[in-house]
Amino acid sequence: MLNASLKQLSGLLAGKKVSSVELTQTFLKRIAELNPALNAFITVDEDKSLAQARAADALLATGNAGPLAGIAIAQKDIFCADGWRTTCGSKMLHNFIAPYDAHVIEQFNRAGAVNLGKTNMDEFAMGSSNETSYFGKVKNPWDLNAVPGGSSGGSAAAVAARLCPAATGTDTGGSIRQPAALTGITGIKPTYGVVSRYGMIAFASSLDQAGPMAKSAEDCALLLNTMAGFDPRDSTSLEREKEDYARDLNQPLAGLKIGLPKEFFAEGLSADVAKAVEEALAEYRKLGAQTVEVSLPNSKLAVPVYYVLAPAEASSNLARFDGVRYGYRAPEYGDLVDMYQKTRAQGFGAEVKRRIMIGSYVLSAGYYDAYYLKAQKLRRLIAQDFTDAFKQCDVIIGPTAPTTAFNLGEKSDDPVSMYLSDIYTIAVNLAGLPGMSVPAGFGANGRPVGFQVIGNYFSEAKMLNVAHQYQLATDWHTRMPQGI
Ligand code: GLN
């Protein structure tokens, strides 16, 4: 059951071979056994999960249940879930009980899915290693000395270690794709605006996008069907016709044109990751695809542009955490200003403070034109590169991350080297495009490698098709870490 696909679990539930309560208990038991070593979950609430499972069993008994009914899904702790502690990985919200559901949570509830618990993450989703969480580091189930990636590292570790059948993540600069790559799972960041951000705690609103993290592309398609859709409560939610993201999974790939950005296969890419990506490309050629070299000349600017724009938006979004209405408040203070200062000094960790400082600086009157405005102009050029590249190809493929999972502590004192682990993912967010990571084997140290598929706007169904056909021909996505 641990390795079963969502479709298989759905079949077992519909055929009464297993109940949602039994399924949920199986995973709760596994969490109780393995979470102490992995720290993938911040909050588990057996009573709440089992109550949902009982309701799902009642729904299943009517025979009118959808494909996710009764399936337990872990939720990144960035999504507000009514009555659940929702911390965003921060001391600032360590005691915050959300009074309402995020759109994503609401959609899963409506589908009859069970919330299995809230997963660990970098504080306010700022990080690439899950080491900035107030609730402690998450360990990579393939090697407990390695990071799982971030910021959705708890969800990634939970899926990889089979503590849950699937999970949600969010991706502002790579936080679904990079941890998926580092833990050997599949994750997709949809086109900006496809999944509502309502109730998802904001980091950088023009970049943030939620998506599924699961064992396979087929599972991701099923999850995205539930997560996506127009929501008037998010002004950037796109009003489009509802899609079935699984509709093209079984299309053959003959004639598919894969663009290989020359900048992604250059200096900085480690040899073992390059080798695994090359082998994946060889598999695609066997499946009838052709490859063509493309260029993304401005992609080298993506990391610096992102580290102006994302902190700028974060500094504004995080202004709401002031100790007045909810979350942490310093226990002792003098006047109101002193209360703000002490609350924010004590409530935020070092990385969050660094971002707020950078953001306030680039938005200040003296530097706005030189940094913020300039970065916005470059953002447009970065997006234009992709538009040009997609004139020559159907999808782009490259590495997801430059190396396999690094060691815990290896980069935590060097923010710039940490920032560079998102070098291949960040441009995709700046352009608003969809991107996904697919497991492609293991590197020299036995840690997983993922390759990235980037599609044109709204081509999620095509990307999932491209990933699914590869997963029919290979078994990397079925590998499971042993001996945790
Ligand atoms: N690692 C990047 C950062 O620290 C991206 C994080 C994300 O996608 N949420 O900002």
mmCIF file with all atom_site columns, C-alpha atoms in Angstrom, residues 192-269:
data_model
loop_
_atom_site.group_PDB
_atom_site.id
_atom_site.type_symbol
_atom_site.label_atom_id
_atom_site.label_alt_id
_atom_site.label_comp_id
_atom_site.label_asym_id
_atom_site.label_entity_id
_atom_site.label_seq_id
_atom_site.pdbx_PDB_ins_code
_atom_site.Cartn_x
_atom_site.Cartn_y
_atom_site.Cartn_z
_atom_site.occupancy
_atom_site.B_iso_or_equiv
_atom_site.pdbx_formal_charge
_atom_site.auth_seq_id
_atom_site.auth_comp_id
_atom_site.auth_asym_id
_atom_site.auth_atom_id
_atom_site.pdbx_PDB_model_num
ATOM 1  C CA . TYR A 1 192 ? 1.087   31.388 -12.284 1.00 0.00 ? 192 TYR A CA 1
ATOM 2  C CA . GLY A 1 193 ? -2.606  31.955 -11.562 1.00 0.00 ? 193 GLY A CA 1
ATOM 3  C CA . VAL A 1 194 ? -3.814  28.370 -12.101 1.00 0.00 ? 194 VAL A CA 1
ATOM 4  C CA . VAL A 1 195 ? -4.078  27.565 -8.377  1.00 0.00 ? 195 VAL A CA 1
ATOM 5  C CA . SER A 1 196 ? -5.625  30.152 -6.065  1.00 0.00 ? 196 SER A CA 1
ATOM 6  C CA . ARG A 1 197 ? -3.328  31.689 -3.446  1.00 0.00 ? 197 ARG A CA 1
ATOM 7  C CA . TYR A 1 198 ? -6.260  32.402 -1.113  1.00 0.00 ? 198 TYR A CA 1
ATOM 8  C CA . GLY A 1 199 ? -5.304  31.302 2.397   1.00 0.00 ? 199 GLY A CA 1
ATOM 9  C CA . MET A 1 200 ? -1.753  30.445 1.378   1.00 0.00 ? 200 MET A CA 1
ATOM 10 C CA . ILE A 1 201 ? 0.553   32.567 3.510   1.00 0.00 ? 201 ILE A CA 1
ATOM 11 C CA . ALA A 1 202 ? 2.189   35.070 1.158   1.00 0.00 ? 202 ALA A CA 1
ATOM 12 C CA . PHE A 1 203 ? 5.945   35.253 0.553   1.00 0.00 ? 203 PHE A CA 1
ATOM 13 C CA . ALA A 1 204 ? 6.363   36.958 -2.849  1.00 0.00 ? 204 ALA A CA 1
ATOM 14 C CA . SER A 1 205 ? 2.880   37.241 -4.299  1.00 0.00 ? 205 SER A CA 1
ATOM 15 C CA . SER A 1 206 ? 3.814   37.725 -7.953  1.00 0.00 ? 206 SER A CA 1
ATOM 16 C CA . LEU A 1 207 ? 5.809   34.469 -7.865  1.00 0.00 ? 207 LEU A CA 1
ATOM 17 C CA . ASP A 1 208 ? 4.087   32.191 -5.307  1.00 0.00 ? 208 ASP A CA 1
ATOM 18 C CA . GLN A 1 209 ? 2.233   29.223 -6.772  1.00 0.00 ? 209 GLN A CA 1
ATOM 19 C CA . ALA A 1 210 ? 0.982   26.011 -5.168  1.00 0.00 ? 210 ALA A CA 1
ATOM 20 C CA . GLY A 1 211 ? 1.238   22.577 -6.704  1.00 0.00 ? 211 GLY A CA 1
ATOM 21 C CA . PRO A 1 212 ? 1.244   18.838 -5.980  1.00 0.00 ? 212 PRO A CA 1
ATOM 22 C CA . MET A 1 213 ? 4.206   16.700 -4.862  1.00 0.00 ? 213 MET A CA 1
ATOM 23 C CA . ALA A 1 214 ? 3.751   12.967 -5.387  1.00 0.00 ? 214 ALA A CA 1
ATOM 24 C CA . LYS A 1 215 ? 5.368   9.761  -6.531  1.00 0.00 ? 215 LYS A CA 1
ATOM 25 C CA . SER A 1 216 ? 4.434   10.100 -10.189 1.00 0.00 ? 216 SER A CA 1
ATOM 26 C CA . ALA A 1 217 ? 3.221   12.455 -12.895 1.00 0.00 ? 217 ALA A CA 1
ATOM 27 C CA . GLU A 1 218 ? -0.037  10.513 -13.057 1.00 0.00 ? 218 GLU A CA 1
ATOM 28 C CA . ASP A 1 219 ? -0.665  11.205 -9.350  1.00 0.00 ? 219 ASP A CA 1
ATOM 29 C CA . CYS A 1 220 ? 0.257   14.875 -9.845  1.00 0.00 ? 220 CYS A CA 1
ATOM 30 C CA . ALA A 1 221 ? -2.334  15.172 -12.638 1.00 0.00 ? 221 ALA A CA 1
ATOM 31 C CA . LEU A 1 222 ? -5.047  13.826 -10.363 1.00 0.00 ? 222 LEU A CA 1
ATOM 32 C CA . LEU A 1 223 ? -4.078  16.203 -7.556  1.00 0.00 ? 223 LEU A CA 1
ATOM 33 C CA . LEU A 1 224 ? -3.844  19.213 -9.853  1.00 0.00 ? 224 LEU A CA 1
ATOM 34 C CA . ASN A 1 225 ? -7.363  18.471 -11.104 1.00 0.00 ? 225 ASN A CA 1
ATOM 35 C CA . THR A 1 226 ? -8.527  19.124 -7.546  1.00 0.00 ? 226 THR A CA 1
ATOM 36 C CA . MET A 1 227 ? -6.231  22.063 -6.728  1.00 0.00 ? 227 MET A CA 1
ATOM 37 C CA . ALA A 1 228 ? -6.672  24.156 -9.885  1.00 0.00 ? 228 ALA A CA 1
ATOM 38 C CA . GLY A 1 229 ? -9.588  26.362 -10.761 1.00 0.00 ? 229 GLY A CA 1
ATOM 39 C CA . PHE A 1 230 ? -10.850 29.915 -10.664 1.00 0.00 ? 230 PHE A CA 1
ATOM 40 C CA . ASP A 1 231 ? -11.307 31.551 -7.280  1.00 0.00 ? 231 ASP A CA 1
ATOM 41 C CA . PRO A 1 232 ? -12.642 35.128 -7.100  1.00 0.00 ? 232 PRO A CA 1
ATOM 42 C CA . ARG A 1 233 ? -10.961 35.600 -3.695  1.00 0.00 ? 233 ARG A CA 1
ATOM 43 C CA . ASP A 1 234 ? -7.518  35.713 -5.341  1.00 0.00 ? 234 ASP A CA 1
ATOM 44 C CA . SER A 1 235 ? -7.286  38.647 -7.776  1.00 0.00 ? 235 SER A CA 1
ATOM 45 C CA . THR A 1 236 ? -4.542  36.815 -9.725  1.00 0.00 ? 236 THR A CA 1
ATOM 46 C CA . SER A 1 237 ? -6.558  33.608 -10.090 1.00 0.00 ? 237 SER A CA 1
ATOM 47 C CA . LEU A 1 238 ? -7.241  33.006 -13.772 1.00 0.00 ? 238 LEU A CA 1
ATOM 48 C CA . GLU A 1 239 ? -10.753 32.599 -15.019 1.00 0.00 ? 239 GLU A CA 1
ATOM 49 C CA . ARG A 1 240 ? -10.362 29.687 -17.401 1.00 0.00 ? 240 ARG A CA 1
ATOM 50 C CA . GLU A 1 241 ? -12.329 26.644 -18.323 1.00 0.00 ? 241 GLU A CA 1
ATOM 51 C CA . LYS A 1 242 ? -11.776 23.692 -15.915 1.00 0.00 ? 242 LYS A CA 1
ATOM 52 C CA . GLU A 1 243 ? -9.231  21.253 -17.415 1.00 0.00 ? 243 GLU A CA 1
ATOM 53 C CA . ASP A 1 244 ? -8.564  17.555 -17.009 1.00 0.00 ? 244 ASP A CA 1
ATOM 54 C CA . TYR A 1 245 ? -4.787  17.482 -16.519 1.00 0.00 ? 245 TYR A CA 1
ATOM 55 C CA . ALA A 1 246 ? -4.726  13.710 -17.026 1.00 0.00 ? 246 ALA A CA 1
ATOM 56 C CA . ARG A 1 247 ? -6.307  13.885 -20.475 1.00 0.00 ? 247 ARG A CA 1
ATOM 57 C CA . ASP A 1 248 ? -3.055  13.610 -22.453 1.00 0.00 ? 248 ASP A CA 1
ATOM 58 C CA . LEU A 1 249 ? -1.062  11.267 -20.209 1.00 0.00 ? 249 LEU A CA 1
ATOM 59 C CA . ASN A 1 250 ? -1.115  8.437  -22.735 1.00 0.00 ? 250 ASN A CA 1
ATOM 60 C CA . GLN A 1 251 ? -0.272  10.410 -25.867 1.00 0.00 ? 251 GLN A CA 1
ATOM 61 C CA . PRO A 1 252 ? 2.800   9.008  -27.639 1.00 0.00 ? 252 PRO A CA 1
ATOM 62 C CA . LEU A 1 253 ? 5.847   11.292 -27.753 1.00 0.00 ? 253 LEU A CA 1
ATOM 63 C CA . ALA A 1 254 ? 6.864   10.663 -31.380 1.00 0.00 ? 254 ALA A CA 1
ATOM 64 C CA . GLY A 1 255 ? 7.778   13.984 -32.951 1.00 0.00 ? 255 GLY A CA 1
ATOM 65 C CA . LEU A 1 256 ? 8.016   15.849 -29.638 1.00 0.00 ? 256 LEU A CA 1
ATOM 66 C CA . LYS A 1 257 ? 10.570  18.658 -29.825 1.00 0.00 ? 257 LYS A CA 1
ATOM 67 C CA . ILE A 1 258 ? 12.617  19.065 -26.651 1.00 0.00 ? 258 ILE A CA 1
ATOM 68 C CA . GLY A 1 259 ? 14.596  22.284 -26.261 1.00 0.00 ? 259 GLY A CA 1
ATOM 69 C CA . LEU A 1 260 ? 17.885  22.044 -24.380 1.00 0.00 ? 260 LEU A CA 1
ATOM 70 C CA . PRO A 1 261 ? 18.992  25.462 -23.107 1.00 0.00 ? 261 PRO A CA 1
ATOM 71 C CA . LYS A 1 262 ? 22.735  25.646 -23.604 1.00 0.00 ? 262 LYS A CA 1
ATOM 72 C CA . GLU A 1 263 ? 23.061  27.793 -20.475 1.00 0.00 ? 263 GLU A CA 1
ATOM 73 C CA . PHE A 1 264 ? 21.671  24.903 -18.378 1.00 0.00 ? 264 PHE A CA 1
ATOM 74 C CA . PHE A 1 265 ? 24.338  22.430 -19.488 1.00 0.00 ? 265 PHE A CA 1
ATOM 75 C CA . ALA A 1 266 ? 27.326  24.656 -18.804 1.00 0.00 ? 266 ALA A CA 1
ATOM 76 C CA . GLU A 1 267 ? 29.657  25.482 -15.938 1.00 0.00 ? 267 GLU A CA 1
ATOM 77 C CA . GLY A 1 268 ? 28.222  24.922 -12.479 1.00 0.00 ? 268 GLY A CA 1
ATOM 78 C CA . LEU A 1 269 ? 26.363  21.698 -13.320 1.00 0.00 ? 269 LEU A CA 1
#
